[in-house]
Tab-separated table of C-alpha atoms and ligand atoms in Angstrom:
chain	number	residue	atom	x	y	z
A	113	MET	CA	-8.991	94.055	5.659
A	114	ARG	CA	-7.231	92.196	2.838
A	115	TYR	CA	-4.413	94.001	1.087
A	116	ALA	CA	-3.774	93.043	-2.513
A	117	MET	CA	-2.150	94.415	-5.630
A	118	ALA	CA	-3.194	94.464	-9.251
A	119	ILE	CA	-0.588	94.790	-11.995
A	120	ASP	CA	-1.605	95.967	-15.435
A	121	THR	CA	0.439	93.826	-17.813
A	122	LYS	CA	-0.749	95.938	-20.750
A	123	LYS	CA	0.603	99.160	-19.285
A	124	CYS	CA	3.840	97.946	-17.701
A	125	VAL	CA	6.862	98.858	-19.843
A	126	GLY	CA	9.381	96.936	-17.773
A	127	CYS	CA	11.381	100.003	-16.756
A	128	GLY	CA	12.292	98.508	-13.389
A	129	ASP	CA	11.522	101.669	-11.401
A	130	CYS	CA	9.503	99.616	-8.909
A	131	VAL	CA	12.538	97.427	-8.306
A	132	VAL	CA	14.848	100.354	-7.626
A	133	ALA	CA	12.276	102.189	-5.500
A	134	CYS	CA	11.897	99.108	-3.309
A	135	GLN	CA	15.638	98.615	-2.980
A	136	THR	CA	16.049	102.234	-1.871
A	137	GLU	CA	13.040	102.366	0.422
A	138	ASN	CA	13.779	99.092	2.160
A	139	ASN	CA	17.584	99.168	2.228
A	140	VAL	CA	17.783	95.974	0.223
A	141	PRO	CA	21.457	94.960	-0.058
A	142	ILE	CA	23.069	95.664	-3.408
A	143	GLY	CA	22.503	92.888	-5.911
A	144	PHE	CA	19.343	91.654	-4.189
A	145	CYS	CA	15.723	92.626	-4.698
A	146	ARG	CA	12.293	92.052	-3.259
A	147	ASP	CA	10.439	92.676	-6.522
A	148	TRP	CA	11.435	91.912	-10.089
A	149	ILE	CA	10.265	92.087	-13.700
A	150	VAL	CA	9.408	89.044	-15.767
A	151	GLU	CA	9.193	89.322	-19.522
A	152	ASN	CA	7.214	86.608	-21.195
A	153	VAL	CA	7.177	86.260	-24.968
A	154	SER	CA	4.822	83.647	-26.357
A	155	GLY	CA	3.180	82.631	-29.574
A	156	SER	CA	4.664	81.691	-32.909
A	157	TYR	CA	5.926	84.205	-35.423
A	158	PRO	CA	4.369	86.507	-36.598
A	159	ASN	CA	1.714	86.287	-33.873
A	160	VAL	CA	3.908	86.996	-30.897
A	161	GLU	CA	2.784	88.493	-27.633
A	162	VAL	CA	4.827	90.118	-24.947
A	163	GLU	CA	3.733	90.226	-21.360
A	164	LEU	CA	5.593	92.256	-18.765
A	165	ARG	CA	4.938	91.551	-15.137
A	166	SER	CA	6.193	93.334	-12.055
A	167	GLU	CA	6.279	90.544	-9.467
A	168	ARG	CA	6.837	90.301	-5.728
A	169	CYS	CA	5.587	88.213	-2.804
A	170	ASN	CA	1.918	87.349	-3.325
A	171	HIS	CA	1.081	87.671	0.371
A	172	CYS	CA	-0.833	84.452	-0.116
A	173	ASP	CA	-4.051	83.908	1.783
A	174	ASN	CA	-3.028	80.313	2.397
A	175	SER	CA	0.665	80.888	2.933
A	176	PRO	CA	2.844	77.748	2.999
A	177	CYS	CA	5.860	79.811	4.073
A	178	VAL	CA	4.139	80.714	7.332
A	179	ARG	CA	2.989	77.158	7.941
A	180	CYS	CA	6.397	75.570	7.520
A	181	CYS	CA	8.362	78.095	9.574
A	182	PRO	CA	9.622	76.267	12.686
A	183	THR	CA	10.112	79.370	14.805
A	184	GLY	CA	7.133	81.530	13.905
A	185	ALA	CA	9.456	84.132	12.355
A	186	SER	CA	7.265	84.097	9.262
A	187	HIS	CA	3.860	85.338	10.290
A	188	VAL	CA	0.772	87.142	9.037
A	189	ILE	CA	-0.150	90.628	10.207
A	190	GLU	CA	-3.228	92.814	9.853
A	191	GLY	CA	-4.455	92.927	6.272
A	192	GLY	CA	-2.999	89.538	5.368
A	193	ILE	CA	0.552	90.833	4.947
A	194	VAL	CA	3.143	88.070	5.363
A	195	LYS	CA	6.207	89.229	7.253
A	196	VAL	CA	9.471	87.818	8.628
A	197	THR	CA	10.779	88.820	12.051
A	198	HIS	CA	14.512	88.927	11.423
A	199	ASP	CA	15.727	88.045	14.888
A	200	GLU	CA	13.419	85.050	15.155
A	201	CYS	CA	14.535	83.604	11.823
A	202	ILE	CA	17.165	80.857	12.035
A	203	GLY	CA	17.786	80.791	8.297
A	204	CYS	CA	16.725	77.176	7.872
A	205	GLY	CA	15.479	77.843	4.353
A	206	ALA	CA	12.192	75.969	4.783
A	207	CYS	CA	10.159	78.986	3.706
A	208	ILE	CA	12.312	79.481	0.609
A	209	GLN	CA	11.547	75.892	-0.383
A	210	SER	CA	7.860	76.344	0.311
A	211	CYS	CA	7.257	79.411	-1.864
A	212	PRO	CA	6.060	78.567	-5.375
A	213	TYR	CA	6.898	82.114	-6.475
A	214	ASP	CA	10.524	82.243	-5.308
A	215	ALA	CA	9.648	85.464	-3.538
A	216	ARG	CA	12.074	84.987	-0.661
A	217	TYR	CA	15.816	85.253	-0.564
A	218	SER	CA	18.532	84.685	1.965
A	219	HIS	CA	19.792	88.070	3.181
A	220	PRO	CA	23.604	88.311	3.449
A	221	ASP	CA	23.123	88.772	7.202
A	222	GLY	CA	21.643	85.274	7.420
A	223	TYR	CA	17.927	85.786	7.858
A	224	VAL	CA	15.308	85.491	5.142
A	225	ASP	CA	13.894	88.632	3.616
A	226	LYS	CA	11.065	89.510	1.247
A	227	CYS	CA	8.455	92.092	0.270
A	228	THR	CA	6.458	93.551	3.167
A	229	PHE	CA	3.892	95.476	1.100
A	230	CYS	CA	5.730	98.431	2.730
A	231	ASP	CA	3.715	98.051	5.902
A	232	HIS	CA	5.824	100.802	7.499
A	233	ARG	CA	4.542	103.205	4.831
A	234	LEU	CA	0.966	101.936	5.079
A	235	ALA	CA	1.060	102.724	8.787
A	236	LYS	CA	1.750	106.346	7.853
A	237	GLY	CA	-1.124	106.391	5.397
A	238	GLN	CA	1.154	106.176	2.361
A	239	THR	CA	1.048	103.567	-0.381
A	240	THR	CA	3.873	101.137	-1.204
A	241	ALA	CA	7.126	102.477	-2.675
A	242	CYS	CA	6.705	100.578	-5.956
A	243	VAL	CA	3.181	101.868	-6.495
A	244	ALA	CA	4.264	105.413	-5.625
A	245	VAL	CA	6.980	105.582	-8.290
A	246	CYS	CA	5.505	103.604	-11.173
A	247	PRO	CA	5.679	106.051	-14.118
A	248	THR	CA	2.878	104.377	-16.063
A	249	ASN	CA	0.613	103.955	-13.049
A	250	CYS	CA	0.192	100.292	-13.794
A	251	LEU	CA	0.227	99.123	-10.167
A	252	TYR	CA	-2.922	99.296	-8.058
A	253	PHE	CA	-2.796	98.658	-4.365
A	254	GLY	CA	-5.387	98.625	-1.609
A	255	ASP	CA	-7.933	96.751	0.445
A	256	LEU	CA	-9.905	94.119	-1.464
A	257	GLU	CA	-12.731	94.320	1.052
A	258	ASP	CA	-13.247	98.009	0.255
A	259	PRO	CA	-15.109	98.224	-3.074
A	260	ASN	CA	-13.773	101.740	-3.639
A	261	SER	CA	-10.092	100.909	-3.278
A	262	ASP	CA	-7.858	101.208	-6.344
A	263	VAL	CA	-7.302	97.487	-6.499
A	264	SER	CA	-10.998	96.583	-6.191
A	265	LYS	CA	-11.921	99.010	-8.948
A	266	ALA	CA	-9.173	97.758	-11.244
A	267	LEU	CA	-10.290	94.152	-10.771
A	268	LYS	CA	-13.932	94.984	-11.394
A	269	ASN	CA	-13.335	96.499	-14.812
A	270	ARG	CA	-10.748	94.167	-16.246
A	271	SER	CA	-10.038	90.512	-16.765
A	272	TRP	CA	-7.230	89.180	-14.660
A	273	LYS	CA	-5.248	86.084	-13.714
A	274	VAL	CA	-3.065	84.952	-10.852
A	275	LEU	CA	0.159	82.980	-11.227
A	276	ALA	CA	0.294	79.254	-10.523
A	277	PRO	CA	-3.160	79.074	-8.895
A	278	GLU	CA	-2.742	75.286	-8.946
A	279	ALA	CA	-0.127	75.609	-6.208
A	280	GLY	CA	-3.087	76.330	-3.950
A	281	THR	CA	-1.674	79.244	-1.999
A	282	LYS	CA	-4.423	81.767	-2.909
A	283	PRO	CA	-2.005	84.454	-4.135
A	284	GLN	CA	-2.964	88.102	-3.822
A	285	LEU	CA	-1.187	89.613	-6.822
A	286	TYR	CA	-3.662	89.997	-9.669
A	287	PHE	CA	-2.340	90.449	-13.187
A	288	LEU	CA	-4.678	92.452	-15.417
A	289	THR	CA	-4.650	90.994	-18.896
B	210	MET	CA	-0.768	75.951	-32.044
B	211	LYS	CA	0.621	78.216	-29.416
B	212	GLU	CA	4.288	77.845	-28.969
B	213	GLU	CA	6.401	79.481	-26.303
B	214	LEU	CA	9.282	81.113	-28.103
B	215	PHE	CA	11.149	82.784	-25.328
B	216	VAL	CA	10.644	83.275	-21.626
B	217	SER	CA	13.084	85.541	-19.889
B	218	GLY	CA	11.825	84.375	-16.522
B	219	ARG	CA	13.979	85.654	-13.768
B	220	ASN	CA	17.655	86.162	-13.652
B	221	ILE	CA	18.737	87.747	-10.425
B	222	PRO	CA	22.383	86.724	-10.059
B	223	ASN	CA	22.460	86.937	-6.267
B	224	ILE	CA	19.168	85.148	-5.692
B	225	ASP	CA	18.212	82.601	-8.324
B	226	PRO	CA	21.364	80.452	-8.230
B	227	PHE	CA	20.998	80.227	-4.438
B	228	LEU	CA	17.374	79.209	-4.268
B	229	ASN	CA	18.563	75.596	-4.143
B	230	ILE	CA	19.198	76.462	-0.553
B	231	TRP	CA	19.768	72.940	0.726
B	232	HIS	CA	23.085	71.295	-0.039
B	233	TRP	CA	24.778	68.230	1.499
B	234	GLU	CA	23.767	69.042	5.079
B	235	ILE	CA	20.068	68.257	4.773
B	236	PRO	CA	20.361	64.912	2.925
B	237	LEU	CA	23.041	63.785	5.367
B	238	TYR	CA	20.820	64.802	8.275
B	239	LEU	CA	17.863	62.928	6.777
B	240	PHE	CA	20.009	59.855	6.218
B	241	LEU	CA	21.447	59.814	9.740
B	242	GLY	CA	18.016	60.482	11.230
B	243	GLY	CA	16.507	57.504	9.397
B	244	PHE	CA	19.507	55.323	10.178
B	245	ALA	CA	19.328	56.134	13.906
B	246	ALA	CA	15.575	55.584	13.892
B	247	GLY	CA	16.082	52.167	12.318
B	248	ILE	CA	18.541	50.939	14.938
B	249	MET	CA	16.538	52.462	17.774
B	250	PHE	CA	13.341	50.815	16.616
B	251	PHE	CA	14.772	47.308	16.355
B	252	ALA	CA	16.723	47.637	19.591
B	253	GLY	CA	13.465	48.539	21.340
B	254	LEU	CA	11.498	45.863	19.540
B	255	PHE	CA	13.780	42.952	20.417
B	256	LEU	CA	14.180	44.141	23.991
B	257	VAL	CA	10.424	44.256	24.460
B	258	MET	CA	10.170	40.787	22.901
B	259	GLY	CA	12.640	39.560	25.502
B	260	LYS	CA	15.316	38.620	22.957
B	261	GLU	CA	18.121	40.542	24.634
B	262	LYS	CA	20.331	37.416	24.659
B	263	GLU	CA	19.739	36.101	21.131
B	264	MET	CA	19.794	39.531	19.480
B	265	GLU	CA	22.714	40.934	21.385
B	266	THR	CA	24.107	43.154	18.643
B	267	THR	CA	20.737	44.703	17.954
B	268	VAL	CA	19.920	45.485	21.565
B	269	LYS	CA	23.331	46.213	23.059
B	270	TRP	CA	25.998	47.002	20.490
B	271	ALA	CA	24.398	48.775	17.582
B	272	PRO	CA	22.655	51.366	19.797
B	273	PHE	CA	26.075	52.863	20.449
B	274	LEU	CA	25.928	54.163	16.878
B	275	VAL	CA	22.669	56.013	17.516
B	276	PRO	CA	23.878	58.914	19.675
B	277	VAL	CA	26.834	59.382	17.322
B	278	ALA	CA	24.584	59.475	14.257
B	279	LEU	CA	22.139	61.851	15.917
B	280	VAL	CA	24.791	64.262	17.125
B	281	VAL	CA	26.488	64.349	13.711
B	282	GLY	CA	23.064	64.767	12.078
B	283	LEU	CA	22.086	67.621	14.357
B	284	PHE	CA	25.421	69.274	13.692
B	285	ALA	CA	24.784	68.999	9.947
B	286	LEU	CA	21.381	70.598	10.465
B	287	PHE	CA	23.025	73.382	12.430
B	288	LEU	CA	25.551	73.959	9.635
B	289	ASP	CA	22.672	74.336	7.219
B	290	LEU	CA	21.212	77.275	9.140
B	291	LYS	CA	22.133	80.666	7.766
B	292	HIS	CA	21.292	82.621	10.903
B	293	GLN	CA	23.012	80.294	13.331
B	294	LEU	CA	23.195	82.582	16.360
B	295	PHE	CA	19.438	82.375	16.581
B	296	PHE	CA	19.155	78.588	16.372
B	297	TRP	CA	17.763	78.483	19.932
B	298	ARG	CA	14.594	80.024	18.529
B	299	LEU	CA	13.723	76.483	17.441
B	300	TYR	CA	13.224	75.625	21.077
B	301	THR	CA	11.214	78.584	22.252
B	302	THR	CA	8.084	77.453	20.458
B	303	ILE	CA	6.355	74.346	19.131
B	304	ARG	CA	4.618	74.752	15.813
B	305	MET	CA	2.674	71.655	14.892
B	306	GLU	CA	2.171	72.758	11.290
B	307	SER	CA	5.893	72.940	10.699
B	308	PRO	CA	7.572	69.518	10.343
B	309	MET	CA	10.901	71.146	11.031
B	310	SER	CA	9.606	72.298	14.407
B	311	TRP	CA	8.242	69.000	15.683
B	312	GLY	CA	11.183	67.170	14.160
B	313	ALA	CA	13.561	69.357	16.133
B	314	TRP	CA	11.595	68.572	19.292
B	315	THR	CA	11.560	64.837	18.575
B	316	LEU	CA	15.327	64.941	18.245
B	317	MET	CA	15.531	66.879	21.474
B	318	ILE	CA	13.929	63.910	23.252
B	319	ILE	CA	15.336	60.967	21.320
B	320	THR	CA	18.971	62.106	21.438
B	321	PRO	CA	19.334	62.031	25.248
B	322	LEU	CA	17.284	58.833	25.284
B	323	SER	CA	19.781	57.208	22.910
B	324	PHE	CA	22.638	58.267	25.196
B	325	PHE	CA	20.908	56.683	28.216
B	326	TRP	CA	20.244	53.509	26.274
B	327	ALA	CA	23.853	53.120	25.224
B	328	ALA	CA	25.191	54.137	28.638
B	329	SER	CA	23.093	51.519	30.400
B	330	TYR	CA	24.881	48.782	28.421
B	331	LEU	CA	28.339	50.250	28.815
B	332	LYS	CA	29.235	47.911	31.658
B	333	GLU	CA	28.314	44.841	29.615
B	334	VAL	CA	30.106	46.014	26.524
B	335	VAL	CA	33.228	47.426	28.170
B	336	PRO	CA	34.086	45.012	30.993
B	337	GLY	CA	35.376	46.773	34.066
B	338	TRP	CA	33.763	50.093	33.222
B	339	LYS	CA	33.077	52.252	36.305
B	340	TRP	CA	31.080	55.453	36.551
B	341	ARG	CA	33.091	58.101	38.375
B	342	LEU	CA	30.152	59.695	40.123
B	343	PRO	CA	27.651	57.818	42.267
B	344	VAL	CA	24.851	59.859	40.645
B	345	PHE	CA	25.566	58.070	37.389
B	346	GLU	CA	25.394	54.715	39.138
B	347	SER	CA	21.956	55.384	40.535
B	348	PHE	CA	20.773	56.870	37.254
B	349	GLU	CA	22.000	53.792	35.426
B	350	ALA	CA	20.105	51.595	37.844
B	351	LEU	CA	16.988	53.632	37.134
B	352	VAL	CA	17.391	53.289	33.361
B	353	ILE	CA	17.930	49.533	33.698
B	354	LYS	CA	14.875	49.194	35.914
B	355	TYR	CA	12.632	50.980	33.427
B	356	ARG	CA	14.266	49.566	30.306
B	357	LYS	CA	11.048	48.115	28.931
B	358	HIS	CA	9.217	51.426	29.238
B	359	ILE	CA	12.109	53.220	27.629
B	360	ALA	CA	12.061	50.666	24.827
B	361	TRP	CA	8.420	51.401	24.068
B	362	LEU	CA	9.109	55.121	24.090
B	363	ALA	CA	12.141	54.635	21.866
B	364	MET	CA	10.122	52.639	19.344
B	365	GLY	CA	7.426	55.301	19.181
B	366	LEU	CA	9.916	58.119	18.815
B	367	ALA	CA	11.910	56.151	16.235
B	368	ILE	CA	8.832	55.832	14.039
B	369	ILE	CA	8.090	59.536	14.385
B	370	LEU	CA	11.694	60.379	13.564
B	371	GLY	CA	11.755	58.059	10.558
B	372	VAL	CA	8.518	59.398	9.131
B	373	TYR	CA	9.610	62.942	9.854
B	374	THR	CA	12.659	62.623	7.616
B	375	GLY	CA	10.229	62.126	4.729
B	376	ILE	CA	7.524	64.553	5.825
B	377	LEU	CA	10.085	67.308	6.115
B	378	LEU	CA	10.246	67.186	2.328
B	379	SER	CA	6.697	66.187	1.494
B	380	ALA	CA	5.238	69.206	3.269
B	381	PHE	CA	6.497	71.527	0.530
B	382	ASN	CA	3.895	71.784	-2.174
B	383	ALA	CA	6.059	74.278	-4.036
B	384	ARG	CA	8.497	71.468	-4.888
B	385	PRO	CA	6.388	68.986	-6.867
B	386	LEU	CA	8.820	66.063	-6.528
B	387	TRP	CA	8.560	66.190	-2.753
B	388	ASN	CA	4.889	66.885	-2.511
B	389	THR	CA	3.608	63.358	-2.042
B	390	SER	CA	2.602	61.672	1.183
B	391	ILE	CA	4.376	58.470	0.125
B	392	LEU	CA	7.669	60.094	1.102
B	393	GLY	CA	6.899	59.685	4.833
B	394	PRO	CA	6.515	55.882	4.826
B	395	LEU	CA	9.155	55.508	2.111
B	396	PHE	CA	11.826	57.317	4.120
B	397	LEU	CA	10.781	55.439	7.259
B	398	VAL	CA	11.163	52.043	5.600
B	399	SER	CA	14.382	53.034	3.882
B	400	GLY	CA	15.790	54.383	7.161
B	401	MET	CA	14.904	51.142	8.956
B	402	SER	CA	16.600	49.147	6.241
B	403	THR	CA	19.824	51.192	6.549
B	404	GLY	CA	19.736	50.701	10.323
B	405	LEU	CA	19.332	46.956	9.869
B	406	ALA	CA	22.180	46.914	7.368
B	407	ALA	CA	24.522	48.321	9.986
B	408	ILE	CA	23.390	45.795	12.610
B	409	ILE	CA	23.773	42.884	10.181
B	410	TRP	CA	27.275	44.101	9.367
B	411	MET	CA	28.208	44.193	13.069
B	412	SER	CA	26.548	40.978	14.146
B	413	LYS	CA	28.593	37.824	14.645
B	414	SER	CA	25.713	35.504	15.423
B	415	HIS	CA	24.333	33.527	12.522
B	416	TYR	CA	20.877	33.342	14.089
B	417	GLU	CA	20.669	37.095	14.603
B	418	ARG	CA	21.829	37.817	11.061
B	419	SER	CA	19.302	35.495	9.515
B	420	VAL	CA	16.409	36.988	11.510
B	421	LEU	CA	17.458	40.504	10.549
B	422	SER	CA	18.088	39.589	6.904
B	423	LYS	CA	14.557	38.273	6.608
B	424	ILE	CA	13.153	41.504	7.980
B	425	ASP	CA	15.439	43.503	5.726
B	426	ILE	CA	14.375	41.646	2.602
B	427	ALA	CA	10.756	42.341	3.495
B	428	LEU	CA	11.527	46.029	4.057
B	429	ILE	CA	13.285	46.292	0.703
B	430	GLY	CA	10.240	44.697	-0.893
B	431	VAL	CA	8.014	47.335	0.692
B	432	GLU	CA	10.421	50.032	-0.432
B	433	LEU	CA	10.328	48.900	-4.047
B	434	PHE	CA	6.553	48.771	-3.883
B	435	LEU	CA	6.408	52.323	-2.509
B	436	ILE	CA	8.819	53.637	-5.145
B	437	VAL	CA	6.700	52.164	-7.919
B	438	HIS	CA	3.676	53.840	-6.365
B	439	LEU	CA	5.561	57.104	-6.083
B	440	PHE	CA	6.102	57.177	-9.827
B	441	MET	CA	2.614	55.946	-10.632
B	442	GLY	CA	1.249	58.774	-8.524
B	443	PHE	CA	3.425	61.363	-10.238
B	444	LEU	CA	2.605	60.185	-13.735
B	445	ALA	CA	-1.104	60.366	-12.989
B	446	ALA	CA	-0.869	63.812	-11.393
B	447	ASN	CA	-0.585	67.334	-12.774
B	448	GLN	CA	1.964	68.626	-15.262
B	449	VAL	CA	4.594	69.716	-12.748
B	450	GLN	CA	4.625	66.290	-11.115
B	451	VAL	CA	4.759	64.507	-14.455
B	452	GLU	CA	7.820	66.627	-15.217
B	453	ALA	CA	9.262	65.755	-11.815
B	454	ALA	CA	8.878	62.038	-12.548
B	455	HIS	CA	10.595	62.501	-15.897
B	456	LEU	CA	13.758	63.634	-14.125
B	457	PHE	CA	14.065	59.951	-13.188
B	458	LEU	CA	12.598	58.452	-16.335
B	459	GLY	CA	14.971	59.753	-18.955
B	460	GLY	CA	15.983	63.008	-17.312
B	461	GLU	CA	19.217	63.963	-15.622
B	462	PHE	CA	18.816	61.728	-12.554
B	463	THR	CA	17.890	58.573	-14.453
B	464	VAL	CA	21.252	56.820	-14.312
B	465	THR	CA	22.187	57.737	-10.747
B	466	PHE	CA	18.770	56.782	-9.454
B	467	TRP	CA	18.284	53.485	-11.261
B	468	VAL	CA	21.850	52.265	-10.991
B	469	PHE	CA	22.893	53.399	-7.528
B	470	VAL	CA	19.594	53.465	-5.657
B	471	MET	CA	17.377	50.865	-7.293
B	472	ILE	CA	19.827	48.250	-8.553
B	473	LEU	CA	22.916	48.530	-6.355
B	474	GLY	CA	21.125	49.942	-3.314
B	475	LEU	CA	18.038	47.730	-3.186
B	476	ILE	CA	17.784	44.858	-5.657
B	477	VAL	CA	21.350	43.496	-5.490
B	478	PRO	CA	21.600	43.551	-1.654
B	479	ALA	CA	18.169	41.920	-1.320
B	480	PHE	CA	19.320	39.231	-3.728
B	481	LEU	CA	22.590	38.673	-1.826
B	482	GLU	CA	20.766	38.474	1.498
B	483	THR	CA	18.394	35.910	0.021
B	484	LEU	CA	21.304	33.820	-1.283
B	485	GLU	CA	22.889	33.880	2.157
B	486	LEU	CA	19.641	32.649	3.690
B	487	PHE	CA	19.757	29.696	1.316
B	488	GLY	CA	23.175	28.813	2.622
B	489	TYR	CA	25.515	30.448	0.134
B	490	LYS	CA	28.572	32.048	1.724
B	491	ILE	CA	28.236	35.780	1.209
B	492	PRO	CA	30.339	38.253	3.223
B	493	MET	CA	27.518	40.225	4.816
B	494	TRP	CA	29.329	43.528	4.738
B	495	ILE	CA	28.760	43.686	0.988
B	496	PRO	CA	24.943	43.939	0.966
B	497	SER	CA	25.109	46.099	4.100
B	498	LEU	CA	27.497	48.572	2.534
B	499	LEU	CA	25.422	48.670	-0.650
B	500	ILE	CA	22.257	49.412	1.330
B	501	LEU	CA	23.942	52.187	3.302
B	502	ILE	CA	25.380	53.846	0.195
B	503	GLY	CA	22.074	53.417	-1.630
B	504	GLY	CA	20.167	55.032	1.239
B	505	LEU	CA	22.528	57.977	1.358
B	506	MET	CA	22.407	58.433	-2.413
B	507	PHE	CA	18.628	58.231	-2.362
B	508	ARG	CA	18.396	61.176	0.022
B	509	PHE	CA	20.951	63.217	-1.870
B	510	ILE	CA	19.117	62.631	-5.130
B	511	MET	CA	15.691	63.409	-3.697
B	512	VAL	CA	16.828	66.647	-2.058
B	513	GLU	CA	18.795	67.739	-5.103
B	514	ALA	CA	16.164	66.844	-7.699
B	515	GLY	CA	13.295	68.184	-5.629
B	516	GLN	CA	14.791	71.641	-5.614
B	517	ILE	CA	14.860	71.693	-9.403
B	518	THR	CA	11.154	70.960	-9.713
B	519	ARG	CA	9.173	74.176	-9.648
B	520	TYR	CA	5.935	75.812	-10.665
B	521	LEU	CA	7.384	78.937	-12.275
B	522	TYR	CA	10.567	80.204	-13.915
C	19	SF4	S1	4.406	84.468	-2.404
C	19	SF4	FE1	5.740	83.030	-1.351
C	19	SF4	S2	6.618	84.185	0.334
C	19	SF4	FE2	4.854	85.319	-0.371
C	19	SF4	S3	3.160	84.607	0.957
C	19	SF4	FE3	3.117	83.366	-0.922
C	19	SF4	S4	4.320	81.574	-0.392
C	19	SF4	FE4	4.823	83.132	1.140
C	20	SF4	S1	14.321	80.606	7.152
C	20	SF4	FE1	13.542	81.845	8.871
C	20	SF4	S2	11.518	82.605	8.253
C	20	SF4	FE2	12.115	80.925	6.872
C	20	SF4	S3	11.190	79.092	7.756
C	20	SF4	FE3	13.289	79.181	8.555
C	20	SF4	S4	13.099	80.331	10.472
C	20	SF4	FE4	11.183	80.690	9.356
């Protein structure tokens, strides 16, 4: 199994519902977030393009954050999900330095926190909170090894890119372009 | 031509300003680690070579600085942790892929070793010193008996510790300025040079100082060579590393780096040490102090600048 997410940059309107849904679902402390929206405007007038991206941890296949963790608090679980065990984390910050996507933050309680692909919801057969609320249905989640999953189908029909592939972490968020 | 007009990137007030998660604690820890490794290495080296008499400061006196430096360094590392109550988790596992893990273990071995080393010379350094408990007496006798073995171990661990202070940074490929394997040897050599600087400062024997100065000049030469290679490597690498190099070649760290690290921290002290070798009267604390400040600055600059260099946002 290999969980992944595809994000349709053409359909995303940047409403931020995914951000709020995650904060509520995962009790993220106020003022912090595990997912965020990036708005990218490029080109030169009048040929300007806007790209909206809902971003979160890429649950990288080759995850530097797991490698550099001195205690094993950062680890990979079934489906390639990268997780942090809070009471093993010493808050050294190594994983924050190692993430090219700035997906991790220091929780006010001291440990490091980040997106979990809502593994607690997956265990109940539900999808992630952000995918569940997205009003434009621009997020696709599922198992890449299953050709019939939402994410596999989305990737088959569209062109896509990943962010900073040159960082070599094999990220698992695919942005449909 | 495509021109980027505006990138909102990210602006999460509670997260983004704090992603530069390492402040003064880590550079200080790296400096003290390298410094301790330097003294430890040369103390071991000259003991093994049988120069205990001629190189008295190196073998007997300077090693008293090592446990102090290591304890202060470890305390700085501890202060850096955000989840301090769980720091013991460092010592419930060994993770070879994580430099921070094997570094913590190296320190766990070298710190007590440095205490034993210093303690075994206490009687020679403080005349009339007596251990209160007979256990200490017999332990001291044991350490003295196996001094040569301990010296070999200390040299090995000192090299690991010195290299580790660089690898800790170079293992992060998300921070382009750090992501170069030159940092390991560079921090090792620089750490050894700061250690030597302290010994030269303390030493009263002309012979000892001149031997150490010669080694130090050679080390500074190697350091300059490695720094040139560092920049050559960056400039020939990908965009993010070219940008990282430009922080030092016109960017915001240019003046601090070239003035305090390169000129005042390396070139001037090497020049003064050379003059002294040719018989000019130079108070040796001047080059020593310059080297120590330069080494400290170098680590502060590298840690600080490295955290600015990024792939995204
Ligand atoms: S995005 Fe960052 S935190 Fe997530 S797996 Fe990749 S390196 Fe780790
Ligand atoms: S901050 Fe926590 S999860 Fe991150 S590397 Fe350190 S111990 Fe591991």
